[in-house]
CSV table of C-alpha atoms in Angstrom, one decimal:
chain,number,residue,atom,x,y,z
F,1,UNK,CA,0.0,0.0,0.0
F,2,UNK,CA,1.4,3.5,-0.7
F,3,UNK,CA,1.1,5.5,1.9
F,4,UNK,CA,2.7,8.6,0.3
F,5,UNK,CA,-0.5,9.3,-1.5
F,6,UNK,CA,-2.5,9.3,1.5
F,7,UNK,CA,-0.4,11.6,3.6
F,8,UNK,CA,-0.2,13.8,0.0
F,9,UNK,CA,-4.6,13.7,0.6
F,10,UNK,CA,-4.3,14.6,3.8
F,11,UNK,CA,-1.8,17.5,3.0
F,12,UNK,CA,-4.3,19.1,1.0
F,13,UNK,CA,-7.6,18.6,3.6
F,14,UNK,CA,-5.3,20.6,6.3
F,15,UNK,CA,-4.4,23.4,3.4
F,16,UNK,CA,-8.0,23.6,2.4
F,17,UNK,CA,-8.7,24.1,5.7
F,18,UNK,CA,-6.0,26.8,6.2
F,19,UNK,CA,-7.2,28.6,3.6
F,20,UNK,CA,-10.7,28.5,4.4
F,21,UNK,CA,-9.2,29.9,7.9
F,22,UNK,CA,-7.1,32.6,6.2
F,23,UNK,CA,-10.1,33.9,3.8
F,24,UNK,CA,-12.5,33.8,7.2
F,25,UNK,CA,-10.4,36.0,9.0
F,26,UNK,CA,-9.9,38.3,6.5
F,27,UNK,CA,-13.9,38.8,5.7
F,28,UNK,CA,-14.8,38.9,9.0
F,29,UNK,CA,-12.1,41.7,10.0
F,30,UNK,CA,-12.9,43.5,7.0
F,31,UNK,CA,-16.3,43.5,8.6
F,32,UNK,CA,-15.8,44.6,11.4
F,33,UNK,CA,-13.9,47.6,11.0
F,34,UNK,CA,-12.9,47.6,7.1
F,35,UNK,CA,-9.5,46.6,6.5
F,36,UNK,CA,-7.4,43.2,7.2
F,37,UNK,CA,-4.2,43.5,8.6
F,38,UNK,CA,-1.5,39.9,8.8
F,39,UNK,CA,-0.7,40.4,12.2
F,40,UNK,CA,-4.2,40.0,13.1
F,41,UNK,CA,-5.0,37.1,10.5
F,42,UNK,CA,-2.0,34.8,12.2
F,43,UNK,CA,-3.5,35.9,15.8
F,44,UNK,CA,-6.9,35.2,14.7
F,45,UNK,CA,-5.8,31.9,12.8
F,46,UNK,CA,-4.6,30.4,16.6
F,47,UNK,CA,-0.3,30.5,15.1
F,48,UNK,CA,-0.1,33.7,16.8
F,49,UNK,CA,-0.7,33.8,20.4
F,50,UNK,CA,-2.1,37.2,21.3
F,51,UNK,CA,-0.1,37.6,24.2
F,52,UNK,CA,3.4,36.9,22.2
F,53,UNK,CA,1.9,39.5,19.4
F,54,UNK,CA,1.8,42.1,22.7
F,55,UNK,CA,5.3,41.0,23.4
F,56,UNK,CA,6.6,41.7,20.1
F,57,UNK,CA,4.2,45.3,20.2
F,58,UNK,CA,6.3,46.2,23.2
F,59,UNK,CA,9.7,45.1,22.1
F,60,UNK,CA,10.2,41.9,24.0
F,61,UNK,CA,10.6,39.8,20.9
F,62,UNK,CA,12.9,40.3,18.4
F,63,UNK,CA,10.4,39.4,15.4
F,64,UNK,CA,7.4,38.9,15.3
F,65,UNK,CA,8.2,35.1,13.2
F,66,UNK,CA,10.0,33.7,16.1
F,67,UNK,CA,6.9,33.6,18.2
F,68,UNK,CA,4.4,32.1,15.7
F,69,UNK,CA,3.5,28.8,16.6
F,70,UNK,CA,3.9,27.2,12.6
F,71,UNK,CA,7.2,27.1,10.9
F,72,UNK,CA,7.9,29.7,7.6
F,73,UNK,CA,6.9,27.8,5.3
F,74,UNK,CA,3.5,27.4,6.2
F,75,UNK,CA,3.7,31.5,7.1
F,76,UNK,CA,4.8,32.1,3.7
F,77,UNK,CA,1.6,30.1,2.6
F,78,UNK,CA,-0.7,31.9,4.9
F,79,UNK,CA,0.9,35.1,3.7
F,80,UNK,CA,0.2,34.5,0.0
F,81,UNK,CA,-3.4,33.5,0.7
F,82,UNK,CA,-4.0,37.0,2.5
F,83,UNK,CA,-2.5,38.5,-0.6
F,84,UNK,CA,-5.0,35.9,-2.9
F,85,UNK,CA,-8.0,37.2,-1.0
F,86,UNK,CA,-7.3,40.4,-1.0
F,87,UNK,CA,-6.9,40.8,-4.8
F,88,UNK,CA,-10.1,38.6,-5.2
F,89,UNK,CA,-12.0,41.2,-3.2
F,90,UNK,CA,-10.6,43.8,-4.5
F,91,UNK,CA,-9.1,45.6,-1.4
F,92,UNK,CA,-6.9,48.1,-1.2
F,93,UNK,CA,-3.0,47.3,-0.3
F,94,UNK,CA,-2.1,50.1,2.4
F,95,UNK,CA,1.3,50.4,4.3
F,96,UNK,CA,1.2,50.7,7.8
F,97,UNK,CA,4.3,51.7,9.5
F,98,UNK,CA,4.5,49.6,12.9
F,99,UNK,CA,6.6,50.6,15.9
F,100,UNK,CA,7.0,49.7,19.6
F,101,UNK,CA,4.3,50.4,22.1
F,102,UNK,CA,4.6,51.6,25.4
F,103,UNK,CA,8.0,54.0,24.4
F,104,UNK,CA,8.3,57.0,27.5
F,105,UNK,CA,8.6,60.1,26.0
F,106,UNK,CA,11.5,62.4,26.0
F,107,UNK,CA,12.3,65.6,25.4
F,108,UNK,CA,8.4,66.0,24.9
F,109,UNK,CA,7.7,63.1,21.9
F,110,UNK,CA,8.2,59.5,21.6
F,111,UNK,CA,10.6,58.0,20.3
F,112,UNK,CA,10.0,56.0,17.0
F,113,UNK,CA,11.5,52.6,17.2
F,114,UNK,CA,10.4,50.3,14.5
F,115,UNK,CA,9.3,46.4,14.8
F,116,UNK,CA,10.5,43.9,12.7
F,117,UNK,CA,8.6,41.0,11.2
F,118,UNK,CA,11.0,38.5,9.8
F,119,UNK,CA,13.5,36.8,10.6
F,120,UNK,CA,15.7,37.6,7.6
F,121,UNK,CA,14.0,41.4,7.6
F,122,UNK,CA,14.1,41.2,4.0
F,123,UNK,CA,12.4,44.5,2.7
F,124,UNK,CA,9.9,42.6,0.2
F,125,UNK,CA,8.8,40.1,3.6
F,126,UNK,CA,8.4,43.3,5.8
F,127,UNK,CA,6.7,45.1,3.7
F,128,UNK,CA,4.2,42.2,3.0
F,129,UNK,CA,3.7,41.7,6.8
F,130,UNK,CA,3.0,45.5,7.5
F,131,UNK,CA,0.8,45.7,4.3
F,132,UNK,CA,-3.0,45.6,5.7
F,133,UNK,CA,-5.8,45.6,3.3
F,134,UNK,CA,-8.7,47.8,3.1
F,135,UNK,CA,-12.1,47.3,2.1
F,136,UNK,CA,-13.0,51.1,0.5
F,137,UNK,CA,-16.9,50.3,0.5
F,138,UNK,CA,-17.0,49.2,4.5
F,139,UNK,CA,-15.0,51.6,5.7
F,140,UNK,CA,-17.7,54.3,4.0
F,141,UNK,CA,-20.2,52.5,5.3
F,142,UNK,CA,-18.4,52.4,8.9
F,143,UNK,CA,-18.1,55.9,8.6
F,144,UNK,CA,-21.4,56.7,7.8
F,145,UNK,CA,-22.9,54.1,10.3
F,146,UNK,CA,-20.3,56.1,13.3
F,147,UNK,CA,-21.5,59.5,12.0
F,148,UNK,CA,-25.2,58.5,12.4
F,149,UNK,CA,-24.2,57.5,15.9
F,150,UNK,CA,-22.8,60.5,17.3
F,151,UNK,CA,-25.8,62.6,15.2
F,152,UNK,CA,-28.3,60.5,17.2
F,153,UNK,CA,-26.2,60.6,20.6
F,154,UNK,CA,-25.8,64.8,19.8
F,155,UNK,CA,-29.6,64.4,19.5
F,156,UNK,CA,-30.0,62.7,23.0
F,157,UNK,CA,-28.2,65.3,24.8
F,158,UNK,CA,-29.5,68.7,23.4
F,159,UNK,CA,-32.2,69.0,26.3
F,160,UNK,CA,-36.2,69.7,24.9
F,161,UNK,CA,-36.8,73.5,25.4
F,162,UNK,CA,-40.7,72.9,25.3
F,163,UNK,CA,-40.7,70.7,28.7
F,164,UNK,CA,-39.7,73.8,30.8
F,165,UNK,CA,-42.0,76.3,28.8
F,166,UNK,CA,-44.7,77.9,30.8
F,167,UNK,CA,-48.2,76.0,30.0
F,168,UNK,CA,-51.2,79.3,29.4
F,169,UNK,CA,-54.4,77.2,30.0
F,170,UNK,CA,-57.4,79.1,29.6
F,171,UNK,CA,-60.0,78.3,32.0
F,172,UNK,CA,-63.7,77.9,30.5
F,173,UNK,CA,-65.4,79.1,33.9
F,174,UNK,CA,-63.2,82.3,33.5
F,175,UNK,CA,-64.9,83.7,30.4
F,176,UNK,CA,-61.4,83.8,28.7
């Protein structure tokens, strides 16, 4: 019996499943607040633990690959099927610059210190990793949705100048 074939099948059922992950997370963030960003995707994919993503924010980590919990090659994979999704949907590539958190200020600004993302920092991989993707028509509609929020919540708070307005009643038995 050839077993090659069958772990080959098998191969293919867990990067179906990957990419049905990959293409889940990137819907559902775009959803939610109207762009997809990679970091996010591996954290919301269970090979990123959140807390070791914090770690890397703040500077404990050298790069953010050395704490994912799947070895490069399948990140390469994961990255390319952010990339296929996003081209498929027709978001936006958008650069986003990522630096430490948590950096006390001196001499009245922070200091900018920049993460890395790879282990090899190749430009080309960075640049992939801090490339989020953004869906033009949800964010509008975000917008539109948040402005329509604080429109109503303005609404709530201007007070109703009628309810402390003197009330003239005529009285019948009065004659007036």
């Amino acid at each position: 019996m050839n077993t090659a074939g069958v772990i080959h099948v098998e191969d293919k059922v867990k990067e179906s499943e990957l990419i049905g992950k990959v293409h889940s997370a990137v819907y559902h963030q775009c959803k939610q607040r109207g762009y997809a960003a990679p970091a996010d995707v591996l954290v919301d994919i269970g090979v990123l633990p959140k807390q070791k993503y914090e770690d890397w924010r703040f500077g404990k980590v050298r790069y953010l690959e050395a704490v994912c919990t799947c070895n490069l090659k399948k990140l390469s994979f994961i990255m390319k099927q952010i990339r296929s999704y996003a081209k498929k949907s027709n978001l936006k590539p958008s650069f986003c610059y990522y630096k430490r958190w948590g950096v006390k200020k001196r001499h009245g600004h922070k200091p900018v210190i920049p993460l890395r993302f790879s282990k090899s920092g190749n430009p080309e991989i960075e640049k992939a990793y801090a490339t989020h993707y953004v869906d033009l028509g949800r964010t509008e509609q975000l917008k539109k949705e948040k402005m329509g929020k604080a429109a109503a919540a303005n609404q709530a708070e201007i007070p109703d100048e009628t309810q402390d307005m003197p009330v003239n009643i005529s009285d019948s038995r009065s004659g007036a």
